[in-house]
Each structure stands twice: as C-alpha cells, then as structure tokens.
Short mmCIF file of C-alpha atoms and ligand atoms in Angstrom, two decimals:
data_model
loop_
_atom_site.label_atom_id
_atom_site.label_comp_id
_atom_site.label_asym_id
_atom_site.label_seq_id
_atom_site.Cartn_x
_atom_site.Cartn_y
_atom_site.Cartn_z
CA UNK B 4 9.08 -10.90 6.43
CA UNK B 5 8.96 -14.60 6.07
CA UNK B 6 11.38 -16.28 3.78
CA UNK B 7 8.79 -16.85 1.32
CA UNK B 8 7.44 -13.49 0.98
CA UNK B 9 11.07 -12.38 0.89
CA UNK B 10 11.83 -14.64 -2.09
CA UNK B 11 8.77 -13.40 -4.00
CA UNK B 12 9.40 -9.60 -3.21
CA UNK B 13 13.27 -10.21 -4.59
CA UNK B 14 11.68 -12.03 -7.79
CA UNK B 15 9.10 -9.22 -8.42
CA UNK B 16 12.37 -6.48 -8.12
CA UNK B 17 14.34 -8.76 -10.54
CA UNK B 18 11.39 -9.12 -12.80
CA UNK B 19 10.67 -5.42 -13.18
CA UNK B 20 14.33 -4.81 -14.11
CA UNK B 21 14.71 -7.47 -16.42
CA UNK B 22 11.73 -6.95 -18.43
CA UNK B 23 11.84 -2.85 -18.53
CA UNK B 24 9.38 -1.86 -15.70
CA UNK B 25 11.44 -0.39 -13.10
CA UNK B 26 15.78 0.32 -13.12
CA UNK B 27 17.33 1.66 -10.31
CA UNK B 28 18.20 5.41 -11.05
CA UNK B 29 22.14 5.99 -12.18
CA UNK B 30 22.82 2.58 -12.23
CA UNK B 31 25.94 2.86 -14.21
CA UNK B 32 27.28 5.48 -11.35
CA UNK B 33 26.13 2.67 -8.51
CA UNK B 34 22.76 4.16 -8.30
CA UNK B 35 21.27 7.22 -6.13
CA UNK B 36 19.63 5.77 -2.92
CA UNK B 37 15.89 5.61 -3.02
CA UNK B 38 15.46 7.22 -6.48
CA UNK B 39 14.15 4.98 -9.33
CA UNK B 40 13.70 5.28 -13.25
CA UNK B 41 10.64 3.65 -15.21
CA UNK B 42 11.58 2.05 -18.26
CA UNK B 43 9.91 1.60 -21.61
CA UNK B 44 6.77 -0.69 -20.13
CA UNK B 45 7.18 0.74 -16.84
CA UNK B 46 6.03 3.96 -18.15
CA UNK B 47 3.32 2.84 -20.32
CA UNK B 48 1.66 1.12 -16.81
CA UNK B 49 2.28 4.12 -15.01
CA UNK B 50 0.56 6.27 -17.48
CA UNK B 51 -2.16 3.99 -17.62
CA UNK B 52 -2.50 4.22 -13.88
CA UNK B 53 -2.83 7.71 -13.90
CA UNK B 54 -4.94 7.65 -16.84
CA UNK B 55 -7.47 5.49 -15.03
CA UNK B 56 -7.22 7.92 -11.83
CA UNK B 57 -7.94 10.79 -13.81
CA UNK B 58 -10.72 9.51 -15.55
CA UNK B 59 -12.64 8.06 -12.46
CA UNK B 60 -12.04 11.13 -10.26
CA UNK B 61 -12.12 14.33 -13.05
CA UNK B 62 -14.08 12.69 -15.71
CA UNK B 63 -16.61 11.07 -13.81
CA UNK B 64 -17.26 13.95 -11.67
CA UNK B 65 -19.14 17.07 -12.76
CA UNK B 66 -17.96 18.87 -9.65
CA UNK B 67 -14.63 17.88 -9.78
CA UNK B 68 -11.76 19.43 -12.19
CA UNK B 69 -8.09 19.18 -12.57
CA UNK B 70 -4.97 21.26 -12.62
CA UNK B 71 -1.23 21.21 -12.76
CA UNK B 72 0.49 23.84 -10.46
CA UNK B 73 4.26 24.16 -10.50
CA UNK B 74 6.74 22.50 -8.37
CA UNK B 75 8.42 25.53 -7.12
CA UNK B 76 5.95 27.74 -4.97
CA UNK B 77 6.17 31.12 -2.71
CA UNK B 78 8.61 29.71 0.28
CA UNK B 79 5.87 30.98 2.45
CA UNK B 80 3.66 28.63 1.40
CA UNK B 81 5.34 25.98 3.52
CA UNK B 82 5.72 28.04 6.55
CA UNK B 83 1.87 28.81 6.67
CA UNK B 84 1.23 25.02 5.85
CA UNK B 85 3.42 23.82 8.71
CA UNK B 86 6.01 22.01 6.87
CA UNK B 87 8.90 24.32 7.74
CA UNK B 88 8.46 23.99 11.61
CA UNK B 89 6.93 20.70 11.44
CA UNK B 90 7.68 18.14 8.80
CA UNK B 91 9.60 16.16 10.40
CA UNK B 92 10.80 12.65 11.35
CA UNK B 93 12.27 11.40 14.64
CA UNK B 94 15.94 10.13 13.49
CA UNK B 95 18.56 8.41 15.42
CA UNK B 96 21.92 7.22 14.37
CA UNK B 97 23.97 4.24 15.35
CA UNK B 98 27.42 5.57 16.55
CA UNK B 99 29.14 2.19 15.54
CA UNK B 100 27.93 1.68 11.91
CA UNK B 101 27.17 5.55 11.21
CA UNK B 102 23.80 4.33 9.91
CA UNK B 103 20.86 6.56 10.48
CA UNK B 104 17.04 5.20 11.35
CA UNK B 105 13.85 6.62 12.09
CA UNK B 106 13.13 5.88 15.37
CA UNK B 107 9.61 4.89 14.93
CA UNK B 108 10.51 2.27 12.26
CA UNK B 109 13.18 0.65 14.15
CA UNK B 110 10.50 0.07 16.88
CA UNK B 111 8.04 -1.14 14.70
CA UNK B 112 10.57 -3.51 13.08
CA UNK B 113 10.70 -4.90 16.98
CA UNK B 114 6.98 -5.24 17.01
CA UNK B 115 7.05 -7.39 13.98
CA UNK B 116 9.58 -9.24 15.33
CA UNK B 117 7.47 -9.84 18.63
CA UNK B 118 4.44 -10.70 16.66
CA UNK B 119 6.43 -13.38 14.37
CA UNK B 120 7.31 -15.11 17.66
CA UNK B 121 3.82 -15.34 18.52
CA UNK B 122 4.46 -12.23 21.65
CA UNK B 123 1.32 -10.59 20.95
CA UNK B 124 1.21 -9.03 24.49
CA UNK B 125 4.66 -7.55 24.06
CA UNK B 126 3.70 -6.12 20.76
CA UNK B 127 0.75 -4.36 21.71
CA UNK B 128 2.41 -2.98 24.81
CA UNK B 129 5.46 -1.43 22.63
CA UNK B 130 3.07 -0.17 20.17
CA UNK B 131 0.72 1.54 22.82
CA UNK B 132 4.31 3.09 24.23
CA UNK B 133 5.51 3.94 21.23
CA UNK B 134 2.24 5.87 20.31
CA UNK B 135 2.11 7.91 23.25
CA UNK B 136 5.63 8.93 22.92
CA UNK B 137 4.82 10.04 19.41
CA UNK B 138 1.80 11.68 20.34
CA UNK B 139 3.65 13.74 22.95
CA UNK B 140 6.52 14.23 20.77
CA UNK B 141 8.69 13.07 23.31
CA UNK B 142 11.81 12.15 21.67
CA UNK B 143 13.76 11.29 25.04
CA UNK B 144 11.04 8.56 25.82
CA UNK B 145 11.51 7.12 21.94
CA UNK B 146 15.21 6.78 22.71
CA UNK B 147 14.56 4.94 26.18
CA UNK B 148 12.05 2.76 24.36
CA UNK B 149 14.72 1.56 22.05
CA UNK B 150 17.01 0.84 24.71
CA UNK B 151 14.59 -1.01 27.00
CA UNK B 152 13.54 -3.49 23.91
CA UNK B 153 17.66 -3.83 23.60
CA UNK B 154 16.87 -2.98 19.75
CA UNK B 155 19.94 -3.19 18.01
CA UNK B 156 21.27 -1.50 14.81
CA UNK B 157 21.05 -4.14 11.77
CA UNK B 158 24.31 -3.15 10.60
CA UNK B 159 26.61 -2.93 13.54
CA UNK B 160 24.62 -5.30 15.99
CA UNK B 161 25.26 -2.68 18.78
CA UNK B 162 23.09 -0.44 20.96
CA UNK B 163 25.23 2.46 20.62
CA UNK B 164 22.68 5.12 19.92
CA UNK B 165 23.02 8.77 19.37
CA UNK B 166 19.76 10.88 20.97
CA UNK B 167 16.59 10.98 19.02
CA UNK B 168 16.45 13.99 16.91
CA UNK B 169 13.78 15.90 14.54
CA UNK B 170 15.14 15.81 10.82
CA UNK B 171 13.12 17.78 8.16
CA UNK B 172 12.23 16.08 5.10
CA UNK B 173 12.11 19.15 2.57
CA UNK B 174 14.77 19.33 0.11
CA UNK B 175 15.75 23.07 -0.09
CA UNK B 176 17.37 24.87 -2.90
CA UNK B 177 18.10 28.59 -4.05
CA UNK B 178 16.34 30.48 -6.71
CA UNK B 179 17.90 33.81 -8.00
CA UNK B 180 20.64 34.85 -10.25
CA UNK B 181 23.16 35.48 -7.51
CA UNK B 182 24.18 33.75 -4.02
CA UNK B 183 23.42 36.64 -2.23
CA UNK B 184 19.65 38.03 -2.97
CA UNK B 185 18.93 34.35 -4.02
CA UNK B 186 15.63 32.91 -2.05
CA UNK B 187 15.68 29.51 -0.43
CA UNK B 188 12.71 27.58 -2.11
CA UNK B 189 11.63 24.06 -1.69
CA UNK B 190 10.74 21.11 -3.78
CA UNK B 191 7.36 20.38 -2.72
CA UNK B 192 6.87 17.52 -0.25
CA UNK B 193 3.01 17.32 -1.37
CA UNK B 194 0.96 18.47 -4.29
CA UNK B 195 -1.97 19.72 -2.10
CA UNK B 196 -0.59 23.05 -1.62
CA UNK B 197 -0.56 23.85 -5.26
CA UNK B 198 -4.22 23.15 -5.09
CA UNK B 199 -4.78 25.23 -1.98
CA UNK B 200 -3.49 28.15 -3.28
CA UNK B 201 -5.30 28.12 -6.20
CA UNK B 202 -8.77 27.54 -4.62
CA UNK B 203 -9.91 30.82 -5.71
CA UNK B 204 -8.64 30.70 -9.09
CA UNK B 205 -10.38 28.04 -10.16
CA UNK B 206 -13.82 28.64 -8.32
CA UNK B 207 -14.07 31.77 -9.65
CA UNK B 208 -12.94 31.17 -13.46
CA UNK B 209 -14.56 27.54 -13.33
CA UNK B 210 -18.02 29.00 -11.26
CA UNK B 211 -17.45 26.24 -9.11
CA UNK B 212 -20.14 25.58 -6.35
CA UNK B 213 -19.40 24.00 -3.05
CA UNK B 214 -19.13 20.83 -2.60
CA UNK B 215 -16.46 20.38 -5.07
CA UNK B 216 -13.03 19.26 -5.88
CA UNK B 217 -9.42 19.78 -7.85
CA UNK B 218 -7.46 16.92 -8.53
CA UNK B 219 -3.97 17.09 -9.19
CA UNK B 220 -0.92 14.72 -10.08
CA UNK B 221 2.52 15.42 -9.94
CA UNK B 222 5.78 15.23 -8.33
CA UNK B 223 6.65 15.15 -4.76
CA UNK B 224 10.06 15.22 -2.78
CA UNK B 225 10.90 14.25 0.55
CA UNK B 226 14.18 13.55 1.64
CA UNK B 227 13.38 10.18 3.72
CA UNK B 228 15.52 9.20 6.45
CA UNK B 229 15.63 5.86 5.37
CA UNK B 230 14.61 4.48 2.25
CA UNK B 231 13.93 0.76 1.25
CA UNK B 232 11.36 -1.57 -0.21
CA UNK B 233 11.82 -0.55 -3.58
CA UNK B 234 9.58 1.76 -4.78
CA UNK B 235 7.69 2.02 -1.60
CA UNK B 236 9.57 4.83 0.21
CA UNK B 237 11.34 7.26 -2.51
CA UNK B 238 12.94 10.62 -2.03
CA UNK B 239 11.13 11.35 -5.67
CA UNK B 240 8.01 10.19 -5.93
CA UNK B 241 4.32 11.08 -7.67
CA UNK B 242 1.18 11.56 -5.89
CA UNK B 243 -2.56 11.65 -7.26
CA UNK B 244 -4.59 14.12 -5.03
CA UNK B 245 -8.00 15.35 -4.47
CA UNK B 246 -8.79 18.14 -2.29
CA UNK B 247 -12.56 18.35 -1.88
CA UNK B 248 -13.95 21.52 -0.71
CA UNK B 249 -17.28 21.20 1.62
CA UNK B 250 -19.51 23.43 3.73
CA UNK B 251 -18.37 23.19 7.30
CA UNK B 252 -20.04 20.49 9.81
CA UNK B 253 -20.49 18.33 6.55
CA UNK B 254 -16.82 17.01 6.23
CA UNK B 255 -17.10 13.99 8.32
CA UNK B 256 -20.42 12.89 6.13
CA UNK B 257 -17.80 13.59 3.04
CA UNK B 258 -14.95 12.01 4.72
CA UNK B 259 -17.00 8.78 4.83
CA UNK B 260 -18.08 8.56 1.25
CA UNK B 261 -14.61 9.26 0.02
CA UNK B 262 -13.23 6.45 2.08
CA UNK B 263 -15.77 3.91 0.77
CA UNK B 264 -15.16 5.43 -2.93
CA UNK B 265 -11.36 5.06 -2.68
CA UNK B 266 -11.51 1.35 -1.29
CA UNK B 267 -13.61 0.27 -4.08
CA UNK B 268 -11.59 2.22 -6.66
CA UNK B 269 -8.37 0.16 -5.37
CA UNK B 270 -10.37 -3.16 -5.30
CA UNK B 271 -11.74 -2.58 -8.99
CA UNK B 272 -7.74 -2.77 -9.98
CA UNK B 273 -6.65 -5.37 -8.13
CA UNK B 274 -9.89 -7.85 -7.68
CA UNK B 275 -9.07 -8.86 -4.16
CA UNK B 276 -10.88 -7.21 -1.17
CA UNK B 277 -8.82 -9.10 1.43
CA UNK B 278 -5.74 -7.67 0.25
CA UNK B 279 -6.90 -4.10 1.61
CA UNK B 280 -7.98 -2.71 4.90
CA UNK B 281 -8.31 0.54 6.69
CA UNK B 282 -6.20 1.64 9.38
CA UNK B 283 -7.20 4.68 11.36
CA UNK B 284 -4.62 7.29 12.49
CA UNK B 285 -3.64 7.19 16.47
CA UNK B 286 -1.90 10.51 16.20
CA UNK B 287 -3.90 12.97 14.01
CA UNK B 288 -1.64 15.28 12.00
CA UNK B 289 -2.01 19.15 13.00
CA UNK B 290 -4.19 19.93 10.39
CA UNK B 291 -6.82 16.99 10.41
CA UNK B 292 -9.92 15.98 12.27
CA UNK B 293 -10.15 12.45 10.98
CA UNK B 294 -7.74 10.62 9.08
CA UNK B 295 -7.28 6.95 7.93
CA UNK B 296 -4.95 5.06 5.33
CA UNK B 297 -6.08 2.43 3.13
CA UNK B 298 -3.42 -0.28 3.38
CA UNK B 299 -2.39 -3.00 1.01
CA UNK B 300 -0.79 -6.25 1.84
CA UNK B 301 2.42 -6.29 0.35
CA UNK B 302 4.68 -9.00 0.77
CA UNK B 303 6.31 -7.18 3.75
CA UNK B 304 2.78 -6.52 5.43
CA UNK B 305 0.12 -4.36 5.41
CA UNK B 306 1.41 -0.71 4.55
CA UNK B 307 -0.19 2.40 3.52
CA UNK B 308 -0.95 2.83 -0.28
CA UNK B 309 -3.34 6.06 0.47
CA UNK B 310 -4.44 8.47 3.06
CA UNK B 311 -7.51 10.02 3.19
CA UNK B 312 -7.67 12.97 5.67
CA UNK B 313 -10.43 15.47 6.70
CA UNK B 314 -8.18 18.43 6.88
CA UNK B 315 -10.88 20.82 8.23
CA UNK B 316 -10.34 24.67 7.15
CA UNK B 317 -6.60 24.43 8.54
CA UNK B 318 -5.07 25.07 5.25
CA UNK B 319 -7.19 28.02 3.48
CA UNK B 320 -7.23 29.66 6.90
CA UNK B 321 -3.67 29.52 7.23
CA UNK B 322 -2.95 30.93 3.71
CA UNK B 323 -5.65 33.65 4.21
CA UNK B 324 -3.32 34.64 7.58
CA UNK B 325 0.07 34.60 5.72
CA UNK B 326 -1.19 36.06 2.43
CA UNK B 327 -3.36 38.43 3.70
CA UNK B 328 -5.91 37.51 0.95
CA UNK B 329 -9.45 36.30 1.89
CA UNK B 330 -9.75 32.72 0.88
CA UNK B 331 -13.68 32.48 1.36
CA UNK B 332 -16.52 31.22 -0.62
CA UNK B 333 -20.03 32.76 -0.80
CA UNK B 334 -22.60 30.05 -0.51
CA UNK B 335 -25.79 30.94 -2.00
CA UNK B 336 -27.92 28.34 -0.64
CA UNK B 337 -27.48 29.74 3.19
CA UNK B 338 -26.62 33.36 2.31
CA UNK B 339 -23.31 32.99 4.20
CA UNK B 340 -19.44 33.61 3.65
CA UNK B 341 -17.10 30.95 4.72
CA UNK B 342 -13.88 29.32 4.42
CA UNK B 343 -14.69 25.78 3.02
CA UNK B 344 -13.49 22.61 4.92
CA UNK B 345 -11.48 20.07 3.20
CA UNK B 346 -11.29 16.11 2.62
CA UNK B 347 -8.21 15.05 0.87
CA UNK B 348 -7.46 11.80 -1.18
CA UNK B 349 -3.89 11.12 -1.55
CA UNK B 350 -2.52 8.03 -3.21
CA UNK B 351 0.97 7.71 -4.14
CA UNK B 352 1.36 6.55 -8.02
CA UNK B 353 4.55 4.53 -7.23
CA UNK B 354 3.25 2.65 -4.18
CA UNK B 355 -0.08 2.09 -6.24
CA UNK B 356 2.22 0.85 -9.24
CA UNK B 357 3.95 -1.69 -6.43
CA UNK B 358 0.51 -3.04 -5.49
CA UNK B 359 -0.33 -3.68 -9.06
CA UNK B 360 2.95 -5.43 -9.59
CA UNK B 361 2.97 -7.59 -6.57
CA UNK B 362 -0.49 -8.61 -7.24
CA UNK B 363 0.04 -9.48 -10.82
CA UNK B 364 3.38 -11.22 -10.82
CA UNK B 365 3.11 -15.26 -10.82
CA UNK B 366 5.79 -17.61 -11.22
CA UNK B 367 3.59 -20.49 -12.81
CA UNK B 368 4.64 -24.16 -12.85
CA UNK B 369 3.07 -25.79 -15.77
CA UNK B 370 5.20 -29.18 -15.61
CA UNK B 371 3.33 -32.28 -16.86
CA UNK B 372 4.40 -35.75 -16.00
CA UNK B 373 6.48 -36.06 -19.21
CA UNK B 374 7.92 -32.21 -19.27
CA UNK B 375 9.01 -30.17 -16.90
CA UNK B 376 7.87 -26.59 -17.81
CA UNK B 377 7.08 -23.06 -15.92
CA UNK B 378 6.49 -19.52 -17.02
CA UNK B 379 6.59 -15.99 -15.47
CA UNK B 380 3.44 -14.04 -15.98
CA UNK B 381 1.86 -10.49 -14.96
CA UNK B 382 -2.04 -10.86 -14.74
CA UNK B 383 -2.60 -7.07 -15.34
CA UNK B 384 -6.00 -5.88 -15.86
CA UNK B 385 -6.27 -5.36 -19.75
CA UNK B 386 -7.09 -1.87 -19.62
CA UNK B 387 -4.13 -1.19 -17.65
CA UNK B 388 -1.70 -3.38 -19.04
CA UNK B 389 1.49 -1.81 -20.81
CA UNK B 390 0.77 -3.67 -23.97
CA UNK B 391 -2.59 -4.52 -25.01
CA UNK B 392 -1.68 -7.08 -27.32
CA UNK B 393 0.84 -8.76 -29.75
CA UNK B 394 0.41 -9.52 -33.42
CA UNK B 395 2.60 -12.49 -34.24
CA UNK B 396 2.65 -13.91 -38.05
CA UNK B 397 3.56 -17.58 -37.56
CA UNK B 398 6.18 -17.32 -40.00
CA UNK B 399 8.34 -14.69 -41.82
CA UNK B 400 7.37 -15.31 -44.88
CA UNK B 401 4.44 -16.03 -47.82
CA UNK B 402 2.88 -12.72 -47.22
CA UNK B 403 1.94 -13.51 -43.45
CA UNK B 404 4.04 -10.77 -42.18
CA UNK B 405 2.37 -8.11 -44.35
CA UNK B 406 -1.22 -9.32 -43.45
CA UNK B 407 0.07 -9.14 -39.33
CA UNK B 408 1.20 -5.62 -40.16
CA UNK B 409 -2.43 -4.61 -41.50
CA UNK B 410 -3.82 -5.86 -38.30
CA UNK B 411 -1.15 -3.91 -36.17
CA UNK B 412 -1.92 -0.62 -38.00
CA UNK B 413 -5.55 -1.44 -37.64
CA UNK B 414 -5.38 -1.56 -34.02
CA UNK B 415 -2.48 0.54 -32.81
CA UNK B 416 -3.98 3.99 -32.90
CA UNK B 417 -6.29 3.20 -29.76
CA UNK B 418 -3.78 0.74 -28.21
CA UNK B 419 -0.25 0.02 -27.46
CA UNK B 420 0.48 -3.12 -29.85
CA UNK B 421 3.67 -4.77 -30.29
CA UNK B 422 4.92 -6.77 -33.39
CA UNK B 423 7.09 -9.66 -33.03
CA UNK B 424 8.07 -12.44 -35.53
CA UNK B 425 11.31 -13.43 -33.95
CA UNK B 426 11.79 -17.20 -32.38
CA UNK B 427 9.07 -20.09 -32.15
CA UNK B 428 5.71 -18.79 -31.12
CA UNK B 429 5.85 -20.66 -27.77
CA UNK B 430 8.78 -18.61 -27.06
CA UNK B 431 7.04 -15.26 -28.40
CA UNK B 432 3.64 -16.33 -25.86
CA UNK B 433 6.13 -16.54 -23.14
CA UNK B 434 7.73 -13.14 -23.68
CA UNK B 435 4.37 -11.80 -23.75
CA UNK B 436 3.33 -13.33 -20.64
CA UNK B 437 6.21 -11.92 -18.81
CA UNK B 438 5.02 -8.39 -19.88
CA UNK B 439 1.78 -9.25 -19.32
CA UNK B 440 0.17 -8.61 -22.84
CA UNK B 441 -3.23 -9.79 -22.42
CA UNK B 442 -3.81 -10.95 -26.11
CA UNK B 443 -1.62 -12.85 -28.57
CA UNK B 444 -3.22 -12.52 -32.18
CA UNK B 445 -1.46 -15.06 -34.19
CA UNK B 446 -1.70 -14.66 -38.17
CA UNK B 447 -1.00 -18.17 -39.88
CA UNK B 448 -1.69 -19.60 -43.35
CA UNK B 449 -5.66 -19.87 -42.60
CA UNK B 450 -5.70 -16.32 -42.24
CA UNK B 451 -4.94 -16.07 -45.65
CA UNK B 452 -7.73 -17.67 -47.05
CA UNK B 453 -10.58 -16.43 -44.45
CA UNK B 454 -9.38 -13.46 -42.60
CA UNK B 455 -9.49 -15.18 -39.43
CA UNK B 456 -6.92 -15.15 -36.67
CA UNK B 457 -5.84 -17.26 -33.41
CA UNK B 458 -6.34 -15.01 -30.30
CA UNK B 459 -4.41 -16.60 -27.24
CA UNK B 460 -5.33 -15.36 -23.45
CA UNK B 461 -2.74 -14.82 -21.31
CA UNK B 462 -4.39 -15.85 -18.03
CA UNK B 463 -6.11 -19.25 -19.29
CA UNK B 464 -3.72 -19.72 -22.01
CA UNK B 465 -6.73 -20.78 -24.30
CA UNK B 466 -6.67 -20.02 -28.27
CA UNK B 467 -10.25 -19.00 -30.18
CA UNK B 468 -10.64 -18.29 -33.55
CA UNK B 469 -11.84 -14.86 -34.55
CA UNK B 470 -12.73 -12.97 -37.42
CA UNK B 471 -10.32 -10.12 -38.23
CA UNK B 472 -13.27 -8.03 -38.37
CA UNK B 473 -14.01 -8.81 -34.58
CA UNK B 474 -10.86 -7.80 -33.32
CA UNK B 475 -11.88 -4.13 -32.47
CA UNK B 476 -14.83 -4.88 -30.83
CA UNK B 477 -13.13 -7.40 -28.89
CA UNK B 478 -10.34 -5.22 -27.96
CA UNK B 479 -12.81 -2.49 -26.63
CA UNK B 480 -14.94 -4.57 -24.68
CA UNK B 481 -12.18 -6.43 -22.93
CA UNK B 482 -9.25 -3.67 -22.73
CA UNK B 483 -10.81 -0.50 -23.32
CA UNK B 484 -11.56 2.00 -20.46
CA UNK B 485 -15.21 0.71 -20.29
CA UNK B 486 -14.13 -2.42 -18.66
CA UNK B 487 -12.68 -0.87 -15.73
CA UNK B 488 -14.72 2.33 -15.51
CA UNK B 489 -18.20 1.16 -15.90
CA UNK B 490 -18.32 -0.21 -12.55
CA UNK B 491 -17.71 2.76 -10.83
CA UNK B 492 -20.36 5.31 -12.46
P1 ATP L 522 4.61 7.05 5.39
O1 ATP L 522 3.84 7.25 6.64
O2 ATP L 522 4.40 5.62 4.57
O3 ATP L 522 5.53 7.91 5.32
P2 ATP L 522 2.53 9.44 4.84
O4 ATP L 522 1.54 9.44 5.70
O5 ATP L 522 3.75 10.66 4.91
O6 ATP L 522 3.63 8.01 4.24
P3 ATP L 522 1.18 10.91 3.10
O7 ATP L 522 1.87 12.59 3.65
O8 ATP L 522 -0.03 10.80 3.72
O9 ATP L 522 2.09 9.94 3.57
O10 ATP L 522 1.15 11.05 1.36
C1 ATP L 522 0.25 10.50 0.74
C2 ATP L 522 0.72 9.12 -0.07
O11 ATP L 522 1.73 9.70 -0.63
C3 ATP L 522 1.03 8.15 0.63
O12 ATP L 522 0.17 7.43 1.16
C4 ATP L 522 2.17 7.30 -0.28
O13 ATP L 522 1.17 6.61 -1.21
C5 ATP L 522 2.71 8.36 -0.72
N1 ATP L 522 3.77 8.68 -0.55
C6 ATP L 522 4.36 9.57 0.91
N2 ATP L 522 5.61 9.32 0.62
C7 ATP L 522 6.15 8.44 0.04
C8 ATP L 522 7.55 8.29 -0.46
N3 ATP L 522 8.59 8.51 0.21
N4 ATP L 522 7.52 7.34 -1.42
C9 ATP L 522 6.65 6.96 -2.09
N5 ATP L 522 5.29 7.30 -1.77
C10 ATP L 522 4.98 8.07 -0.97
#
C-alpha cells in the first residue's frame, strides 16, 4: 500500500471511531482481535445497507423469498457440506516471533512487493507457482516457495518457519446440559447451509417453482488465521446470501445473469464503475463449476467484496445423502424429478460497509486566499446515509426551536433526523458533513413570517429556500428508497 493510501485508510478508520460508526470490540479491555462493534451511526448505515439488499433481492423479485435460519445447526450439516474436513487455510508459524500467518497471504504480499518494484515477471511467476501449489494442496511446496523467495516474518524479520499446516476455520462449542453427553456444535461459517436444509420447507410452504431463490442475512463466524485491514477480515461478520435454485443445465446462464445483476447493484451504491472488477477463481471450490469474485479497489488494492458461485447440485445432493431425506423438485414443465442446481451470490455486509466508507470519505481543502479552511465529509448516497437530515434553529430563542421541532416531528417517522441547536450554524453544518447528512434544514426569522426554510446541500454546500410544505416531497425524491431502487427495476 502506498504511503498516501495508507494515510487515507488510517484516516477512514479514525473517522469511523470518532463519529460513532465502528469501534474496536471490548476496547476498555484492550480489544478482541478481528472483532468490531458498530456504533450509533454505524448501525444505521448497516441497517440501511441490509434494507437496500433485501428490497432489491427479495421485494423486487417475484420468485425470491427470504428466511432467517438459526446460527446453531445439526453438526452433521457441516460434515455434509464439507466444512468439517475441508474448510481450512494453510498456516505457517514463525518460530522466533511465535506469530501465525496464512501461507498464501505471505506469498501474496511478496507478489505485491514485486509489483510495486516493477518486477512484473517475477510477480506473475510467483502467482502461477502459488496457484499450482494451492490447487494441488501441496503444503511442502508452499513452504518451499516462501523460502525460495526469502519471505521473512514481518515481525521478527527472520526466515525461521515451521512447516505449513492446515487449520480449520470453524468455531466449535458444546450444546447440552452435562459435559459427557454434550454434542459438539459449530458457529456457522456461512449462512448458505441454513438455506439448503430449508429448501423443501420453503418450496412446499411457498409453492415455489424453479427457478426461484431463497435469501438470508445473518451472522457468520470464522476463526481467521490472521485478521487485518479493519472490518475487512473479521472473526464474527455478517453475510447477505442468495441461493438461486435452477433446472440442471441452465446454471451457467443464471450464473452470468447474476454476475451482471450484482455488479450493477454495487455500482448503483458507489457510483464509480472503475472501482470494481471481476476476478475469476483459479482454484474452484469442491462444490463449484464456475466462480467469480466482485472486487473493489480498496486503499490496499482490489479485494473481494462478493463471491458468486455456481454450486451445482453439490449441497442438496450431500444433504440428501447424509440425512437420508429426498431433496428433489418435480418440474411440471418437463415432467421430471431432479435435484436443482444452485447459483449463489454472497456479499459480506461488513466489507460492503467498508467499500461505502472508503468511497464516501473525503478531507476537503476549502482554503481561500485569505483563509485556511477544511472539512471532513462523507458523501453517502442520501438513501443510505445514517442521518437523512438535520433540523437546525438559527438561535435558541424567539420561537425558532419550537418551529424547528414541528418540522422534526413531521419528518422523523419516515426518516432518521437529528435536531441540533448547539454552537454556530457553521459548526453544526460541519458536524453534519462529517457524518454524511445530506440535508441541513435551517429555521430562521424569515421562517416565522413565511413558512420557508433554508436547505443546505452537503456535497455542493449550496443553499436554497424551500417552503416547509415541500420538505416531505424533497426528502422522498432525494432520500427515499425509490431514488436508489428505481434504476434496478
Ligand atoms: P476470502 O477469500 O477473503 O477469505 P472467501 O472467498 O472465503 O473470502 P466467501 O466464503 O465467498 O469468502 O464468503 C462470501 C463473502 O463473505 C465474501 O465475499 C466476503 O465479503 C465475506 N467474508 C468472508 N469472510 C469474511 C471475514 N472473515 N470477514 C468479513 N467478511 C467476510
């Protein structure tokens, strides 16, 4: 990461904490690695992102419904899905620093260094060697690559490495009253399996016809070997997943369709198509016949924000085998029974949050010849901004606060609105800019005479005079869900 990007990312993290978006978990106890809490504004932004996803995936599709399955599930589910035996990361320890790393990420960092130094050929060769070793699950080869390229531990600076070993990422715990007869259960590492095991329940109770989808938003847990880059890689995080069930043989068509749909969705939120790219998987997971990541250009480079997988009939077929229950669909159009194929779209809510934050944050220099000035601003799309508008009486007296509160009450049922009467109006504007509030509605003496207010726009900082009676309409047009969702219909 360049120094400039590093500084920018540090400012984003500091800003998120200072303004109540994201806090390190358990901070007064020195924190808990790779676990974060969302603050008073963070939870609003996160809820808005969930709503936007849910509306665009469930509400706008006649053939998609949502569920909310439990985090704990029967332990055999994770045997059937392959997670007990195969949900591993290759890890390596440095004997001097006692620090643990993901072997592939140590190598990826070396590739980035080669690229930064203009050593393109070395970078490409190393990438190819690593992909080959990962594909073959060849752990000794991964270690040899680390040694051949003189990769040292970032902490100790030495090459005193252990062998590379596989490390299972699932958290387990015990369920049951006494230790002897307690069952080992897992905290789910993905929300997908809760959908697969409910496939027939939903299909039958909802009389769903293939092709149809089941969507879910929920927590997932992974004991990541290394955790870094803020909320990018967490041990407790949230996923928004769609499993779309299709007739066998049509899955790659649907896969292409969902790729385009999901990319468009991300661009609709962040506006800049150059910040996104597709990255096809070199090593396909055991269940997939096609897979791609949607990557976002974070300050630390292009990284995955969403995965799209054509999962074949692997999951339903495995659950059929392990449960002994038929998970089939009778297709009246072709008069056949079959196990549907599945196309999955899976976006991490926290990573999505980070794309929004990085894209929105700006430290603007507003200096003129006579005066130095600057502001921090979050350019959120109004429909997802944590606070949609602030109502500000110019002074604390002469009936202005009462008038301002009337406006507040007329808008607060539909939108999250703040009321603020403290400090100068300029300071209040800056506070709202810093949390990304798109509109500041100022009540002044003229308001008492003609029922008009000043509306100040966050991005342009321009002000206009509007009648109070027109505020609800302005808010609906600019900050209502239609302002974002209309483009997706
Ligand atoms: P990575 O390669 O970065 O570990 P993954 O390919 O294992 O991710 P998936 O299993 O495809 O990820 O999960 C779908 C989505 O869930 C990812 O695109 C990402 O947005 C999110 N996600 C996965 N792991 C984490 C994590 N540890 N912290 C936050 N989000 C995560």
